């Protein structure tokens, strides 16, 4: 595979409480830890010629700033905004700065859960949504981005 500077950069953003995956409501979110998910994505990225950077924050402003920094730097974004999905106009507005494929991922099927999870501030500004496939949804998203960037 080419040198890292030659590879398209993909950013993966994980929102609040996703640092607790593996310990948190495992009946809903499964047993994989965030480190395992990130390691799998980086490995898969290498095979697809993509450089995967991962970022997790429990803070809305930090996520907004990370999205702003992706402008002109990253070729694709995978984002699980977690609880901010349902509330954050700030994250939504930041995503509107980007002119790259943006895939919204949810581990659980948010539409099968409490009514307050049925609203996403993000979905109509995302390129696509993946929800309900567990941690596999991240892999699906990276595969989809690879297909969009290197058809
Ligand atoms: C989640 C769903 C959200 O409603 C929830 O607040 C999360 C995780 C998911 O991946 O299924 O933290 O985004």
mmCIF file with all atom_site columns, N, CA and C in Angstrom, residues 15-84:
data_model
loop_
_atom_site.group_PDB
_atom_site.id
_atom_site.type_symbol
_atom_site.label_atom_id
_atom_site.label_alt_id
_atom_site.label_comp_id
_atom_site.label_asym_id
_atom_site.label_entity_id
_atom_site.label_seq_id
_atom_site.pdbx_PDB_ins_code
_atom_site.Cartn_x
_atom_site.Cartn_y
_atom_site.Cartn_z
_atom_site.occupancy
_atom_site.B_iso_or_equiv
_atom_site.pdbx_formal_charge
_atom_site.auth_seq_id
_atom_site.auth_comp_id
_atom_site.auth_asym_id
_atom_site.auth_atom_id
_atom_site.pdbx_PDB_model_num
ATOM 1   N N  . UNK A 1 15 ? -19.372 9.878  19.288 1.00 0.00 ? 15 UNK A N  1
ATOM 2   C CA . UNK A 1 15 ? -19.895 10.840 20.261 1.00 0.00 ? 15 UNK A CA 1
ATOM 3   C C  . UNK A 1 15 ? -19.898 10.321 21.691 1.00 0.00 ? 15 UNK A C  1
ATOM 4   N N  . UNK A 1 16 ? -20.663 10.987 22.548 1.00 0.00 ? 16 UNK A N  1
ATOM 5   C CA . UNK A 1 16 ? -20.619 10.738 23.991 1.00 0.00 ? 16 UNK A CA 1
ATOM 6   C C  . UNK A 1 16 ? -21.006 9.320  24.390 1.00 0.00 ? 16 UNK A C  1
ATOM 7   N N  . UNK A 1 17 ? -20.299 8.837  25.371 1.00 0.00 ? 17 UNK A N  1
ATOM 8   C CA . UNK A 1 17 ? -20.507 7.526  26.006 1.00 0.00 ? 17 UNK A CA 1
ATOM 9   C C  . UNK A 1 17 ? -20.066 6.346  25.143 1.00 0.00 ? 17 UNK A C  1
ATOM 10  N N  . UNK A 1 18 ? -19.643 6.616  23.921 1.00 0.00 ? 18 UNK A N  1
ATOM 11  C CA . UNK A 1 18 ? -19.195 5.496  23.082 1.00 0.00 ? 18 UNK A CA 1
ATOM 12  C C  . UNK A 1 18 ? -17.806 5.009  23.513 1.00 0.00 ? 18 UNK A C  1
ATOM 13  N N  . UNK A 1 19 ? -17.106 5.813  24.332 1.00 0.00 ? 19 UNK A N  1
ATOM 14  C CA . UNK A 1 19 ? -15.861 5.323  24.940 1.00 0.00 ? 19 UNK A CA 1
ATOM 15  C C  . UNK A 1 19 ? -16.138 4.203  25.936 1.00 0.00 ? 19 UNK A C  1
ATOM 16  N N  . UNK A 1 20 ? -17.408 4.028  26.316 1.00 0.00 ? 20 UNK A N  1
ATOM 17  C CA . UNK A 1 20 ? -17.760 2.985  27.283 1.00 0.00 ? 20 UNK A CA 1
ATOM 18  C C  . UNK A 1 20 ? -18.265 1.707  26.604 1.00 0.00 ? 20 UNK A C  1
ATOM 19  N N  . UNK A 1 21 ? -18.184 1.647  25.282 1.00 0.00 ? 21 UNK A N  1
ATOM 20  C CA . UNK A 1 21 ? -18.644 0.427  24.590 1.00 0.00 ? 21 UNK A CA 1
ATOM 21  C C  . UNK A 1 21 ? -17.921 -0.787 25.156 1.00 0.00 ? 21 UNK A C  1
ATOM 22  N N  . UNK A 1 22 ? -18.659 -1.881 25.246 1.00 0.00 ? 22 UNK A N  1
ATOM 23  C CA . UNK A 1 22 ? -18.085 -3.099 25.839 1.00 0.00 ? 22 UNK A CA 1
ATOM 24  C C  . UNK A 1 22 ? -18.506 -3.233 27.299 1.00 0.00 ? 22 UNK A C  1
ATOM 25  N N  . UNK A 1 23 ? -18.802 -2.062 27.922 1.00 0.00 ? 23 UNK A N  1
ATOM 26  C CA . UNK A 1 23 ? -19.256 -2.052 29.328 1.00 0.00 ? 23 UNK A CA 1
ATOM 27  C C  . UNK A 1 23 ? -20.682 -1.522 29.398 1.00 0.00 ? 23 UNK A C  1
ATOM 28  N N  . UNK A 1 24 ? -21.069 -0.743 28.392 1.00 0.00 ? 24 UNK A N  1
ATOM 29  C CA . UNK A 1 24 ? -22.306 0.029  28.425 1.00 0.00 ? 24 UNK A CA 1
ATOM 30  C C  . UNK A 1 24 ? -23.441 -0.746 27.769 1.00 0.00 ? 24 UNK A C  1
ATOM 31  N N  . UNK A 1 25 ? -24.536 -0.980 28.492 1.00 0.00 ? 25 UNK A N  1
ATOM 32  C CA . UNK A 1 25 ? -25.742 -1.603 27.928 1.00 0.00 ? 25 UNK A CA 1
ATOM 33  C C  . UNK A 1 25 ? -25.399 -2.607 26.809 1.00 0.00 ? 25 UNK A C  1
ATOM 34  N N  . UNK A 1 26 ? -24.675 -3.637 27.177 1.00 0.00 ? 26 UNK A N  1
ATOM 35  C CA . UNK A 1 26 ? -24.154 -4.563 26.169 1.00 0.00 ? 26 UNK A CA 1
ATOM 36  C C  . UNK A 1 26 ? -25.265 -5.315 25.418 1.00 0.00 ? 26 UNK A C  1
ATOM 37  N N  . UNK A 1 27 ? -26.447 -5.390 26.050 1.00 0.00 ? 27 UNK A N  1
ATOM 38  C CA . UNK A 1 27 ? -27.573 -6.021 25.343 1.00 0.00 ? 27 UNK A CA 1
ATOM 39  C C  . UNK A 1 27 ? -27.988 -5.178 24.128 1.00 0.00 ? 27 UNK A C  1
ATOM 40  N N  . UNK A 1 28 ? -27.753 -3.872 24.197 1.00 0.00 ? 28 UNK A N  1
ATOM 41  C CA . UNK A 1 28 ? -28.109 -2.981 23.079 1.00 0.00 ? 28 UNK A CA 1
ATOM 42  C C  . UNK A 1 28 ? -26.895 -2.737 22.174 1.00 0.00 ? 28 UNK A C  1
ATOM 43  N N  . UNK A 1 29 ? -25.728 -2.476 22.797 1.00 0.00 ? 29 UNK A N  1
ATOM 44  C CA . UNK A 1 29 ? -24.579 -2.013 22.015 1.00 0.00 ? 29 UNK A CA 1
ATOM 45  C C  . UNK A 1 29 ? -23.508 -3.079 21.761 1.00 0.00 ? 29 UNK A C  1
ATOM 46  N N  . UNK A 1 30 ? -23.701 -4.267 22.333 1.00 0.00 ? 30 UNK A N  1
ATOM 47  C CA . UNK A 1 30 ? -22.756 -5.343 22.070 1.00 0.00 ? 30 UNK A CA 1
ATOM 48  C C  . UNK A 1 30 ? -21.509 -5.274 22.939 1.00 0.00 ? 30 UNK A C  1
ATOM 49  N N  . UNK A 1 31 ? -20.598 -6.214 22.689 1.00 0.00 ? 31 UNK A N  1
ATOM 50  C CA . UNK A 1 31 ? -19.445 -6.387 23.577 1.00 0.00 ? 31 UNK A CA 1
ATOM 51  C C  . UNK A 1 31 ? -18.156 -5.777 23.031 1.00 0.00 ? 31 UNK A C  1
ATOM 52  N N  . UNK A 1 32 ? -18.173 -5.378 21.765 1.00 0.00 ? 32 UNK A N  1
ATOM 53  C CA . UNK A 1 32 ? -16.936 -4.808 21.201 1.00 0.00 ? 32 UNK A CA 1
ATOM 54  C C  . UNK A 1 32 ? -16.607 -3.500 21.903 1.00 0.00 ? 32 UNK A C  1
ATOM 55  N N  . UNK A 1 33 ? -15.321 -3.297 22.174 1.00 0.00 ? 33 UNK A N  1
ATOM 56  C CA . UNK A 1 33 ? -14.893 -2.016 22.750 1.00 0.00 ? 33 UNK A CA 1
ATOM 57  C C  . UNK A 1 33 ? -14.607 -1.039 21.612 1.00 0.00 ? 33 UNK A C  1
ATOM 58  N N  . UNK A 1 34 ? -14.519 0.241  21.983 1.00 0.00 ? 34 UNK A N  1
ATOM 59  C CA . UNK A 1 34 ? -14.229 1.252  20.958 1.00 0.00 ? 34 UNK A CA 1
ATOM 60  C C  . UNK A 1 34 ? -12.836 1.020  20.359 1.00 0.00 ? 34 UNK A C  1
ATOM 61  N N  . UNK A 1 35 ? -11.891 0.622  21.192 1.00 0.00 ? 35 UNK A N  1
ATOM 62  C CA . UNK A 1 35 ? -10.535 0.348  20.687 1.00 0.00 ? 35 UNK A CA 1
ATOM 63  C C  . UNK A 1 35 ? -10.563 -0.764 19.646 1.00 0.00 ? 35 UNK A C  1
ATOM 64  N N  . UNK A 1 36 ? -11.367 -1.791 19.894 1.00 0.00 ? 36 UNK A N  1
ATOM 65  C CA . UNK A 1 36 ? -11.454 -2.902 18.927 1.00 0.00 ? 36 UNK A CA 1
ATOM 66  C C  . UNK A 1 36 ? -12.080 -2.419 17.620 1.00 0.00 ? 36 UNK A C  1
ATOM 67  N N  . UNK A 1 37 ? -13.143 -1.638 17.737 1.00 0.00 ? 37 UNK A N  1
ATOM 68  C CA . UNK A 1 37 ? -13.815 -1.111 16.539 1.00 0.00 ? 37 UNK A CA 1
ATOM 69  C C  . UNK A 1 37 ? -12.834 -0.248 15.740 1.00 0.00 ? 37 UNK A C  1
ATOM 70  N N  . UNK A 1 38 ? -12.128 0.636  16.439 1.00 0.00 ? 38 UNK A N  1
ATOM 71  C CA . UNK A 1 38 ? -11.193 1.530  15.756 1.00 0.00 ? 38 UNK A CA 1
ATOM 72  C C  . UNK A 1 38 ? -10.053 0.759  15.092 1.00 0.00 ? 38 UNK A C  1
ATOM 73  N N  . UNK A 1 39 ? -9.551  -0.243 15.797 1.00 0.00 ? 39 UNK A N  1
ATOM 74  C CA . UNK A 1 39 ? -8.445  -1.040 15.237 1.00 0.00 ? 39 UNK A CA 1
ATOM 75  C C  . UNK A 1 39 ? -8.904  -1.759 13.967 1.00 0.00 ? 39 UNK A C  1
ATOM 76  N N  . UNK A 1 40 ? -10.116 -2.300 13.990 1.00 0.00 ? 40 UNK A N  1
ATOM 77  C CA . UNK A 1 40 ? -10.651 -2.995 12.805 1.00 0.00 ? 40 UNK A CA 1
ATOM 78  C C  . UNK A 1 40 ? -10.782 -2.025 11.637 1.00 0.00 ? 40 UNK A C  1
ATOM 79  N N  . UNK A 1 41 ? -11.258 -0.814 11.931 1.00 0.00 ? 41 UNK A N  1
ATOM 80  C CA . UNK A 1 41 ? -11.444 0.173  10.853 1.00 0.00 ? 41 UNK A CA 1
ATOM 81  C C  . UNK A 1 41 ? -10.095 0.580  10.252 1.00 0.00 ? 41 UNK A C  1
ATOM 82  N N  . UNK A 1 42 ? -9.095  0.762  11.103 1.00 0.00 ? 42 UNK A N  1
ATOM 83  C CA . UNK A 1 42 ? -7.765  1.161  10.603 1.00 0.00 ? 42 UNK A CA 1
ATOM 84  C C  . UNK A 1 42 ? -7.176  0.064  9.715  1.00 0.00 ? 42 UNK A C  1
ATOM 85  N N  . UNK A 1 43 ? -7.349  -1.189 10.162 1.00 0.00 ? 43 UNK A N  1
ATOM 86  C CA . UNK A 1 43 ? -6.832  -2.334 9.409  1.00 0.00 ? 43 UNK A CA 1
ATOM 87  C C  . UNK A 1 43 ? -7.542  -2.428 8.052  1.00 0.00 ? 43 UNK A C  1
ATOM 88  N N  . UNK A 1 44 ? -8.851  -2.301 8.112  1.00 0.00 ? 44 UNK A N  1
ATOM 89  C CA . UNK A 1 44 ? -9.649  -2.381 6.887  1.00 0.00 ? 44 UNK A CA 1
ATOM 90  C C  . UNK A 1 44 ? -9.297  -1.226 5.942  1.00 0.00 ? 44 UNK A C  1
ATOM 91  N N  . UNK A 1 45 ? -9.084  -0.038 6.522  1.00 0.00 ? 45 UNK A N  1
ATOM 92  C CA . UNK A 1 45 ? -8.700  1.136  5.735  1.00 0.00 ? 45 UNK A CA 1
ATOM 93  C C  . UNK A 1 45 ? -7.403  0.884  4.994  1.00 0.00 ? 45 UNK A C  1
ATOM 94  N N  . UNK A 1 46 ? -6.423  0.312  5.695  1.00 0.00 ? 46 UNK A N  1
ATOM 95  C CA . UNK A 1 46 ? -5.126  0.034  5.068  1.00 0.00 ? 46 UNK A CA 1
ATOM 96  C C  . UNK A 1 46 ? -5.301  -0.816 3.828  1.00 0.00 ? 46 UNK A C  1
ATOM 97  N N  . UNK A 1 47 ? -6.129  -1.853 3.943  1.00 0.00 ? 47 UNK A N  1
ATOM 98  C CA . UNK A 1 47 ? -6.360  -2.760 2.808  1.00 0.00 ? 47 UNK A CA 1
ATOM 99  C C  . UNK A 1 47 ? -7.027  -2.033 1.649  1.00 0.00 ? 47 UNK A C  1
ATOM 100 N N  . UNK A 1 48 ? -7.875  -1.032 1.984  1.00 0.00 ? 48 UNK A N  1
ATOM 101 C CA . UNK A 1 48 ? -8.623  -0.313 0.945  1.00 0.00 ? 48 UNK A CA 1
ATOM 102 C C  . UNK A 1 48 ? -7.876  0.932  0.465  1.00 0.00 ? 48 UNK A C  1
ATOM 103 N N  . UNK A 1 49 ? -6.650  1.142  0.981  1.00 0.00 ? 49 UNK A N  1
ATOM 104 C CA . UNK A 1 49 ? -5.879  2.316  0.569  1.00 0.00 ? 49 UNK A CA 1
ATOM 105 C C  . UNK A 1 49 ? -6.361  3.603  1.210  1.00 0.00 ? 49 UNK A C  1
ATOM 106 N N  . UNK A 1 50 ? -6.958  3.488  2.391  1.00 0.00 ? 50 UNK A N  1
ATOM 107 C CA . UNK A 1 50 ? -7.473  4.664  3.097  1.00 0.00 ? 50 UNK A CA 1
ATOM 108 C C  . UNK A 1 50 ? -6.761  4.804  4.443  1.00 0.00 ? 50 UNK A C  1
ATOM 109 N N  . UNK A 1 51 ? -6.502  6.032  4.836  1.00 0.00 ? 51 UNK A N  1
ATOM 110 C CA . UNK A 1 51 ? -5.909  6.272  6.142  1.00 0.00 ? 51 UNK A CA 1
ATOM 111 C C  . UNK A 1 51 ? -7.028  6.687  7.097  1.00 0.00 ? 51 UNK A C  1
ATOM 112 N N  . UNK A 1 52 ? -7.310  5.840  8.070  1.00 0.00 ? 52 UNK A N  1
ATOM 113 C CA . UNK A 1 52 ? -8.453  6.078  8.960  1.00 0.00 ? 52 UNK A CA 1
ATOM 114 C C  . UNK A 1 52 ? -7.974  6.733  10.256 1.00 0.00 ? 52 UNK A C  1
ATOM 115 N N  . UNK A 1 53 ? -8.521  7.906  10.544 1.00 0.00 ? 53 UNK A N  1
ATOM 116 C CA . UNK A 1 53 ? -8.258  8.587  11.815 1.00 0.00 ? 53 UNK A CA 1
ATOM 117 C C  . UNK A 1 53 ? -9.519  8.474  12.667 1.00 0.00 ? 53 UNK A C  1
ATOM 118 N N  . UNK A 1 54 ? -9.364  8.157  13.935 1.00 0.00 ? 54 UNK A N  1
ATOM 119 C CA . UNK A 1 54 ? -10.543 8.024  14.800 1.00 0.00 ? 54 UNK A CA 1
ATOM 120 C C  . UNK A 1 54 ? -10.496 9.064  15.920 1.00 0.00 ? 54 UNK A C  1
ATOM 121 N N  . UNK A 1 55 ? -11.664 9.469  16.367 1.00 0.00 ? 55 UNK A N  1
ATOM 122 C CA . UNK A 1 55 ? -11.771 10.516 17.385 1.00 0.00 ? 55 UNK A CA 1
ATOM 123 C C  . UNK A 1 55 ? -13.023 10.253 18.199 1.00 0.00 ? 55 UNK A C  1
ATOM 124 N N  . UNK A 1 56 ? -12.912 10.334 19.509 1.00 0.00 ? 56 UNK A N  1
ATOM 125 C CA . UNK A 1 56 ? -14.107 10.212 20.371 1.00 0.00 ? 56 UNK A CA 1
ATOM 126 C C  . UNK A 1 56 ? -14.121 11.381 21.328 1.00 0.00 ? 56 UNK A C  1
ATOM 127 N N  . UNK A 1 57 ? -15.297 11.947 21.540 1.00 0.00 ? 57 UNK A N  1
ATOM 128 C CA . UNK A 1 57 ? -15.420 12.977 22.575 1.00 0.00 ? 57 UNK A CA 1
ATOM 129 C C  . UNK A 1 57 ? -16.800 12.929 23.209 1.00 0.00 ? 57 UNK A C  1
ATOM 130 N N  . UNK A 1 58 ? -16.817 13.281 24.479 1.00 0.00 ? 58 UNK A N  1
ATOM 131 C CA . UNK A 1 58 ? -18.084 13.424 25.199 1.00 0.00 ? 58 UNK A CA 1
ATOM 132 C C  . UNK A 1 58 ? -18.581 14.866 25.156 1.00 0.00 ? 58 UNK A C  1
ATOM 133 N N  . UNK A 1 59 ? -17.842 15.720 24.407 1.00 0.00 ? 59 UNK A N  1
ATOM 134 C CA . UNK A 1 59 ? -18.140 17.162 24.402 1.00 0.00 ? 59 UNK A CA 1
ATOM 135 C C  . UNK A 1 59 ? -18.576 17.628 23.018 1.00 0.00 ? 59 UNK A C  1
ATOM 136 N N  . UNK A 1 60 ? -19.717 18.254 22.970 1.00 0.00 ? 60 UNK A N  1
ATOM 137 C CA . UNK A 1 60 ? -20.290 18.704 21.695 1.00 0.00 ? 60 UNK A CA 1
ATOM 138 C C  . UNK A 1 60 ? -19.332 19.646 20.949 1.00 0.00 ? 60 UNK A C  1
ATOM 139 N N  . UNK A 1 61 ? -18.777 20.627 21.676 1.00 0.00 ? 61 UNK A N  1
ATOM 140 C CA . UNK A 1 61 ? -17.893 21.614 21.037 1.00 0.00 ? 61 UNK A CA 1
ATOM 141 C C  . UNK A 1 61 ? -16.649 20.972 20.443 1.00 0.00 ? 61 UNK A C  1
ATOM 142 N N  . UNK A 1 62 ? -16.128 19.955 21.115 1.00 0.00 ? 62 UNK A N  1
ATOM 143 C CA . UNK A 1 62 ? -14.929 19.276 20.609 1.00 0.00 ? 62 UNK A CA 1
ATOM 144 C C  . UNK A 1 62 ? -15.252 18.560 19.300 1.00 0.00 ? 62 UNK A C  1
ATOM 145 N N  . UNK A 1 63 ? -16.457 18.020 19.203 1.00 0.00 ? 63 UNK A N  1
ATOM 146 C CA . UNK A 1 63 ? -16.874 17.334 17.970 1.00 0.00 ? 63 UNK A CA 1
ATOM 147 C C  . UNK A 1 63 ? -17.061 18.366 16.854 1.00 0.00 ? 63 UNK A C  1
ATOM 148 N N  . UNK A 1 64 ? -17.675 19.494 17.184 1.00 0.00 ? 64 UNK A N  1
ATOM 149 C CA . UNK A 1 64 ? -17.840 20.570 16.194 1.00 0.00 ? 64 UNK A CA 1
ATOM 150 C C  . UNK A 1 64 ? -16.470 20.993 15.659 1.00 0.00 ? 64 UNK A C  1
ATOM 151 N N  . UNK A 1 65 ? -15.500 21.184 16.558 1.00 0.00 ? 65 UNK A N  1
ATOM 152 C CA . UNK A 1 65 ? -14.165 21.627 16.130 1.00 0.00 ? 65 UNK A CA 1
ATOM 153 C C  . UNK A 1 65 ? -13.478 20.581 15.268 1.00 0.00 ? 65 UNK A C  1
ATOM 154 N N  . UNK A 1 66 ? -13.665 19.323 15.611 1.00 0.00 ? 66 UNK A N  1
ATOM 155 C CA . UNK A 1 66 ? -13.044 18.243 14.820 1.00 0.00 ? 66 UNK A CA 1
ATOM 156 C C  . UNK A 1 66 ? -13.637 18.229 13.403 1.00 0.00 ? 66 UNK A C  1
ATOM 157 N N  . UNK A 1 67 ? -14.936 18.427 13.307 1.00 0.00 ? 67 UNK A N  1
ATOM 158 C CA . UNK A 1 67 ? -15.575 18.464 11.981 1.00 0.00 ? 67 UNK A CA 1
ATOM 159 C C  . UNK A 1 67 ? -15.034 19.666 11.188 1.00 0.00 ? 67 UNK A C  1
ATOM 160 N N  . UNK A 1 68 ? -14.909 20.806 11.843 1.00 0.00 ? 68 UNK A N  1
ATOM 161 C CA . UNK A 1 68 ? -14.369 21.992 11.156 1.00 0.00 ? 68 UNK A CA 1
ATOM 162 C C  . UNK A 1 68 ? -12.967 21.708 10.611 1.00 0.00 ? 68 UNK A C  1
ATOM 163 N N  . UNK A 1 69 ? -12.175 20.994 11.396 1.00 0.00 ? 69 UNK A N  1
ATOM 164 C CA . UNK A 1 69 ? -10.789 20.711 10.982 1.00 0.00 ? 69 UNK A CA 1
ATOM 165 C C  . UNK A 1 69 ? -10.714 19.714 9.833  1.00 0.00 ? 69 UNK A C  1
ATOM 166 N N  . UNK A 1 70 ? -11.816 19.015 9.584  1.00 0.00 ? 70 UNK A N  1
ATOM 167 C CA . UNK A 1 70 ? -11.818 18.023 8.483  1.00 0.00 ? 70 UNK A CA 1
ATOM 168 C C  . UNK A 1 70 ? -11.914 18.704 7.116  1.00 0.00 ? 70 UNK A C  1
ATOM 169 N N  . UNK A 1 71 ? -12.328 19.983 7.117  1.00 0.00 ? 71 UNK A N  1
ATOM 170 C CA . UNK A 1 71 ? -12.490 20.693 5.838  1.00 0.00 ? 71 UNK A CA 1
ATOM 171 C C  . UNK A 1 71 ? -11.149 20.730 5.096  1.00 0.00 ? 71 UNK A C  1
ATOM 172 N N  . UNK A 1 72 ? -11.147 20.225 3.871  1.00 0.00 ? 72 UNK A N  1
ATOM 173 C CA . UNK A 1 72 ? -9.941  20.251 3.050  1.00 0.00 ? 72 UNK A CA 1
ATOM 174 C C  . UNK A 1 72 ? -8.908  19.211 3.437  1.00 0.00 ? 72 UNK A C  1
ATOM 175 N N  . UNK A 1 73 ? -9.184  18.419 4.454  1.00 0.00 ? 73 UNK A N  1
ATOM 176 C CA . UNK A 1 73 ? -8.183  17.461 4.957  1.00 0.00 ? 73 UNK A CA 1
ATOM 177 C C  . UNK A 1 73 ? -8.640  16.017 4.757  1.00 0.00 ? 73 UNK A C  1
ATOM 178 N N  . UNK A 1 74 ? -9.927  15.775 5.015  1.00 0.00 ? 74 UNK A N  1
ATOM 179 C CA . UNK A 1 74 ? -10.439 14.410 4.931  1.00 0.00 ? 74 UNK A CA 1
ATOM 180 C C  . UNK A 1 74 ? -11.322 14.236 3.700  1.00 0.00 ? 74 UNK A C  1
ATOM 181 N N  . UNK A 1 75 ? -11.356 12.996 3.207  1.00 0.00 ? 75 UNK A N  1
ATOM 182 C CA . UNK A 1 75 ? -12.150 12.690 2.000  1.00 0.00 ? 75 UNK A CA 1
ATOM 183 C C  . UNK A 1 75 ? -13.458 12.000 2.325  1.00 0.00 ? 75 UNK A C  1
ATOM 184 N N  . UNK A 1 76 ? -13.668 11.671 3.581  1.00 0.00 ? 76 UNK A N  1
ATOM 185 C CA . UNK A 1 76 ? -14.913 11.024 3.980  1.00 0.00 ? 76 UNK A CA 1
ATOM 186 C C  . UNK A 1 76 ? -15.041 11.069 5.492  1.00 0.00 ? 76 UNK A C  1
ATOM 187 N N  . UNK A 1 77 ? -16.283 11.072 5.969  1.00 0.00 ? 77 UNK A N  1
ATOM 188 C CA . UNK A 1 77 ? -16.527 11.106 7.418  1.00 0.00 ? 77 UNK A CA 1
ATOM 189 C C  . UNK A 1 77 ? -17.554 10.047 7.791  1.00 0.00 ? 77 UNK A C  1
ATOM 190 N N  . UNK A 1 78 ? -17.223 9.282  8.820  1.00 0.00 ? 78 UNK A N  1
ATOM 191 C CA . UNK A 1 78 ? -18.184 8.368  9.445  1.00 0.00 ? 78 UNK A CA 1
ATOM 192 C C  . UNK A 1 78 ? -18.438 8.941  10.830 1.00 0.00 ? 78 UNK A C  1
ATOM 193 N N  . UNK A 1 79 ? -19.696 9.181  11.160 1.00 0.00 ? 79 UNK A N  1
ATOM 194 C CA . UNK A 1 79 ? -19.983 9.789  12.462 1.00 0.00 ? 79 UNK A CA 1
ATOM 195 C C  . UNK A 1 79 ? -21.132 9.079  13.162 1.00 0.00 ? 79 UNK A C  1
ATOM 196 N N  . UNK A 1 80 ? -20.870 8.676  14.391 1.00 0.00 ? 80 UNK A N  1
ATOM 197 C CA . UNK A 1 80 ? -21.938 8.258  15.299 1.00 0.00 ? 80 UNK A CA 1
ATOM 198 C C  . UNK A 1 80 ? -22.024 9.350  16.362 1.00 0.00 ? 80 UNK A C  1
ATOM 199 N N  . UNK A 1 81 ? -22.955 10.279 16.200 1.00 0.00 ? 81 UNK A N  1
ATOM 200 C CA . UNK A 1 81 ? -23.025 11.392 17.155 1.00 0.00 ? 81 UNK A CA 1
ATOM 201 C C  . UNK A 1 81 ? -23.640 10.990 18.489 1.00 0.00 ? 81 UNK A C  1
ATOM 202 N N  . UNK A 1 82 ? -24.035 9.711  18.617 1.00 0.00 ? 82 UNK A N  1
ATOM 203 C CA . UNK A 1 82 ? -24.631 9.180  19.861 1.00 0.00 ? 82 UNK A CA 1
ATOM 204 C C  . UNK A 1 82 ? -25.783 10.079 20.297 1.00 0.00 ? 82 UNK A C  1
ATOM 205 N N  . UNK A 1 83 ? -25.865 10.448 21.573 1.00 0.00 ? 83 UNK A N  1
ATOM 206 C CA . UNK A 1 83 ? -27.028 11.217 22.047 1.00 0.00 ? 83 UNK A CA 1
ATOM 207 C C  . UNK A 1 83 ? -27.140 12.583 21.362 1.00 0.00 ? 83 UNK A C  1
ATOM 208 N N  . UNK A 1 84 ? -26.005 13.136 20.889 1.00 0.00 ? 84 UNK A N  1
ATOM 209 C CA . UNK A 1 84 ? -26.064 14.439 20.197 1.00 0.00 ? 84 UNK A CA 1
ATOM 210 C C  . UNK A 1 84 ? -26.834 14.355 18.876 1.00 0.00 ? 84 UNK A C  1
#
